[in-house]
XYZ file of C-alpha atoms in Angstrom:
302
model
C -24.297 31.572 -8.009
C -26.154 28.720 -10.267
C -30.062 28.493 -9.267
C -30.316 24.935 -10.495
C -28.185 21.883 -11.303
C -28.473 21.987 -14.819
C -26.650 25.736 -15.269
C -24.295 24.611 -12.516
C -20.452 23.775 -13.183
C -21.151 20.326 -11.083
C -22.967 19.703 -14.426
C -21.020 21.444 -17.154
C -18.068 19.918 -15.816
C -17.293 18.155 -12.381
C -19.899 15.311 -14.829
C -18.080 13.073 -15.717
C -19.133 9.781 -17.841
C -17.635 6.074 -15.951
C -15.389 5.666 -18.865
C -14.192 9.558 -18.822
C -12.834 9.124 -15.188
C -11.108 5.898 -15.688
C -9.097 7.582 -18.111
C -8.319 10.480 -16.239
C -7.660 8.207 -13.274
C -5.027 6.024 -15.005
C -3.294 9.021 -16.520
C -3.239 10.499 -12.769
C -1.670 6.908 -11.939
C 0.432 6.358 -15.254
C 2.015 9.842 -14.508
C 3.832 8.734 -11.261
C 3.972 4.810 -11.673
C 6.585 5.080 -9.584
C 5.040 5.810 -6.582
C 1.809 4.090 -7.447
C 4.176 0.543 -7.117
C 6.387 1.886 -4.293
C 2.800 2.535 -2.359
C 0.137 0.367 -2.824
C -4.021 0.839 -1.174
C -6.991 0.143 -0.407
C -10.012 -0.105 -2.499
C -10.948 3.189 -3.262
C -14.556 2.784 -2.287
C -12.633 1.161 1.224
C -10.244 4.427 1.054
C -13.539 6.442 0.502
C -15.059 5.120 3.966
C -11.865 5.661 5.367
C -12.187 9.406 4.445
C -16.004 9.427 5.559
C -14.902 8.348 8.707
C -12.598 10.987 9.407
C -14.093 13.160 8.451
C -17.236 12.540 10.634
C -15.451 12.442 13.467
C -13.907 15.977 12.805
C -17.126 17.628 11.727
C -18.893 15.738 15.137
C -16.019 18.059 16.875
C -17.181 20.938 15.143
C -20.718 21.306 15.164
C -21.250 20.076 11.632
C -24.118 19.230 10.423
C -23.998 16.103 7.535
C -24.988 19.313 3.970
C -21.182 20.629 5.183
C -19.402 17.025 5.322
C -20.862 15.712 2.472
C -20.199 18.879 0.133
C -16.488 18.369 1.455
C -16.307 14.784 0.582
C -17.717 15.969 -2.783
C -14.084 18.058 -2.834
C -11.998 15.698 -2.295
C -13.038 13.953 -4.823
C -13.128 15.917 -7.439
C -9.424 17.273 -5.677
C -7.870 13.892 -6.831
C -9.369 13.196 -9.793
C -6.348 16.220 -10.617
C -3.989 15.506 -8.207
C -2.573 11.946 -8.032
C -3.089 10.583 -3.853
C 0.242 9.555 -3.277
C 1.513 13.466 -3.945
C -0.064 14.739 -0.445
C -1.043 14.262 2.872
C -4.646 12.952 2.556
C -5.582 14.660 6.356
C -4.394 18.076 5.733
C -6.347 17.387 2.280
C -9.749 16.269 4.936
C -9.633 19.138 6.497
C -9.229 21.850 4.443
C -11.583 20.200 2.574
C -14.546 20.878 5.507
C -13.220 24.287 6.442
C -13.631 25.209 3.074
C -17.092 23.953 3.135
C -18.781 24.608 5.990
C -17.716 28.000 4.544
C -19.547 27.204 1.405
C -22.573 25.436 3.043
C -22.508 29.072 5.610
C -21.612 27.747 8.556
C -17.812 28.638 8.674
C -15.417 27.210 11.477
C -12.689 29.265 12.527
C -9.252 27.639 11.101
C -7.449 28.004 13.863
C -11.214 25.514 15.634
C -10.098 23.243 12.399
C -6.875 22.505 12.302
C -7.213 22.189 16.072
C -9.724 19.194 16.434
C -8.239 17.480 13.304
C -5.209 17.302 15.123
C -6.475 15.650 18.362
C -7.696 12.826 15.978
C -5.053 13.079 14.248
C -1.846 14.003 15.688
C 0.381 12.555 13.545
C -0.605 14.151 10.352
C -1.553 17.597 11.684
C 0.988 20.505 12.451
C 0.105 23.514 14.408
C 0.305 25.447 12.072
C -2.712 27.280 10.772
C -1.284 28.938 7.807
C -0.722 24.700 6.101
C -4.352 24.604 5.341
C -4.571 27.969 4.383
C -2.704 27.443 1.415
C -3.854 24.751 1.938
C -7.080 25.594 1.228
C -6.110 27.736 -2.073
C -4.761 24.635 -3.786
C -7.836 23.200 -3.635
C -9.895 26.126 -4.392
C -6.996 26.079 -7.700
C -7.655 22.089 -8.586
C -10.948 22.729 -8.892
C -11.068 26.292 -10.910
C -13.330 27.880 -7.882
C -16.232 26.046 -8.680
C -17.058 25.312 -5.816
C -20.925 24.805 -5.650
C -22.920 21.443 -5.114
C -25.798 20.839 -5.400
C -27.315 17.802 -3.065
C -30.065 14.725 -3.985
C -31.825 15.272 0.212
C -33.409 18.547 -2.138
C -34.744 16.201 -4.330
C -35.589 13.585 -1.368
C -38.063 15.995 0.861
C -39.608 17.908 -2.580
C -40.332 13.540 -3.126
C -41.540 12.172 0.594
C -44.589 13.633 -0.284
C -45.505 13.178 -3.564
C -44.386 9.377 -3.069
C -45.983 9.250 0.640
C -43.450 7.766 1.963
C -43.260 6.779 5.724
C -40.342 8.692 7.542
C -38.471 4.765 8.470
C -38.091 5.254 4.541
C -37.044 8.780 3.980
C -34.038 8.617 6.285
C -33.033 5.384 5.235
C -33.176 7.203 1.680
C -31.000 9.626 3.424
C -29.135 7.562 5.206
C -28.694 5.536 1.831
C -27.601 9.415 0.291
C -24.522 9.827 2.346
C -23.468 6.667 2.072
C -22.981 7.478 -2.072
C -20.414 9.741 -1.232
C -18.015 6.624 -0.354
C -18.813 5.745 -4.722
C -18.287 8.162 -8.051
C -21.460 8.544 -8.505
C -21.651 12.366 -7.131
C -18.976 12.472 -10.179
C -21.066 10.646 -12.854
C -24.659 11.229 -12.105
C -27.546 14.794 -12.033
C -28.298 14.152 -7.855
C -31.833 13.729 -8.798
C -31.301 10.280 -9.890
C -29.073 10.031 -7.416
C -31.899 10.898 -5.123
C -34.515 8.609 -7.089
C -32.548 5.590 -6.339
C -31.535 6.899 -2.238
C -35.535 6.349 -2.614
C -36.485 2.822 -4.353
C -33.303 0.852 -2.648
C -34.948 2.310 0.792
C -38.294 1.015 0.027
C -36.068 -2.883 -0.977
C -32.647 -2.248 0.666
C -33.093 -4.181 4.471
C -29.709 -4.309 7.238
C -29.567 -8.104 5.543
C -28.571 -10.233 2.915
C -31.583 -10.705 1.377
C -32.792 -7.436 1.203
C -29.088 -6.961 -0.608
C -30.525 -9.756 -2.976
C -34.464 -8.215 -3.323
C -32.321 -4.692 -4.158
C -30.792 -6.228 -6.713
C -33.421 -8.554 -9.173
C -36.007 -5.429 -8.523
C -33.520 -3.955 -10.228
C -33.043 -6.592 -13.007
C -36.452 -6.629 -13.032
C -36.501 -2.806 -12.644
C -33.853 -2.816 -16.346
C -35.736 -5.220 -17.483
C -39.156 -3.530 -18.177
C -40.351 -6.467 -16.321
C -43.446 -6.205 -14.202
C -43.508 -6.174 -11.040
C -44.407 -9.703 -9.067
C -47.971 -9.197 -7.414
C -48.698 -8.814 -4.049
C -49.063 -11.698 -2.636
C -49.289 -12.877 2.053
C -46.599 -13.036 3.429
C -43.382 -11.352 1.977
C -41.097 -11.931 -1.497
C -37.474 -12.560 -0.356
C -37.271 -10.526 2.966
C -39.792 -7.391 1.173
C -43.234 -7.170 2.892
C -46.767 -6.829 0.813
C -46.684 -2.804 2.155
C -43.464 -2.743 1.239
C -44.307 -4.039 -2.281
C -46.785 -1.694 -3.390
C -44.031 1.402 -2.765
C -41.654 0.173 -5.242
C -45.208 -0.845 -8.026
C -46.072 2.869 -6.586
C -42.326 4.368 -7.331
C -42.284 2.113 -10.282
C -45.150 3.565 -11.941
C -44.645 6.979 -11.017
C -40.569 6.756 -13.046
C -43.318 5.062 -16.341
C -45.044 8.586 -15.727
C -42.783 10.696 -16.174
C -38.105 11.012 -17.793
C -36.478 9.785 -15.517
C -33.771 7.545 -17.064
C -33.995 3.315 -15.297
C -31.206 2.766 -16.782
C -28.603 4.679 -14.958
C -30.940 4.038 -11.577
C -30.442 1.644 -12.155
C -26.514 1.254 -12.784
C -26.532 4.107 -9.407
C -28.114 1.216 -6.928
C -26.094 -1.983 -8.374
C -23.788 0.941 -7.962
C -24.446 0.734 -4.089
C -25.286 -2.253 -3.502
C -22.001 -3.586 -3.925
C -20.428 -0.223 -1.948
C -22.675 -2.447 0.771
C -20.157 -5.997 -0.093
C -16.751 -4.815 0.255
C -17.306 -2.606 3.145
C -17.622 -6.073 5.104
C -13.786 -6.337 3.187
C -13.213 -2.393 5.690
C -10.014 -2.595 7.911
C -8.991 0.704 9.891
C -5.419 -0.381 10.336
C -5.073 -0.930 6.873
C -6.065 2.501 5.361
C -3.849 3.989 7.402
C -1.035 1.885 8.118
C -1.057 2.554 3.789
C -1.619 6.265 4.072
C 1.066 6.738 6.501
C 3.844 5.049 5.238
C 3.837 7.437 1.533
C 2.687 9.978 4.378
C 6.062 10.005 5.916
C 7.585 8.377 3.738
C 7.820 11.850 1.516
C 8.549 14.632 4.175
C 3.713 15.811 3.428
C 3.115 15.430 7.506
C 6.126 18.394 7.996
């Protein structure tokens, strides 16, 4: 097991540039052009949100904590960078990824329990034969070349919360943002410490309002162009209070003293903000129907 990210298979084999990842996916689609045209799917982020909800439901029934669920999401994203989704039963892949992730995160679940709980949630797509999940496990391991160790941003967040004098509310929000980033391509594009700092940055600027989104976007733009942060003013600016502005200033000062990739943080911030925007279009019914079409038509649920 790699003791740190820099020596890990994650860094050496599962970190891509946007261009490389796009080319990999384009080749998958080109190789199965007829399937892609016959069975259109929602935006990848909407599908990822559906996957996240499914894993969370199964995980809750099994009493699984957040990190194995996050690891499962990374496995699914890695796997579907190697295999065209329309050639698989995504429900079986998701259940298998969670089963495998629980093993790797040292909280193993019995295969019968995983199959039972997954089947209760989606009885039309998961059969009771546990051997199917066992076979699928070897399929996932093979496609991921047995490179199963995943380094997450959570540890960096815990290390930095005291350094940056973060309040518990800030830390909790940053943790939630890290959870959300697994619904994007960021785990395949950036190191976990960049994701953690991005989550902290957004936690200090982002609020569950459109004003908060705009404030985060404008602050990211200022950070990118090295524009000085505004001085404290009475009240708030764009929904960001004086206290929050001070915390952001402290973070920017800390970043200036280190060797963090500011451009990467800005790009990650914009990606997460765009995720929150597109999730307004999410329809569970649409995701279910479009996946059911190719799973049933191709007999992948048998």
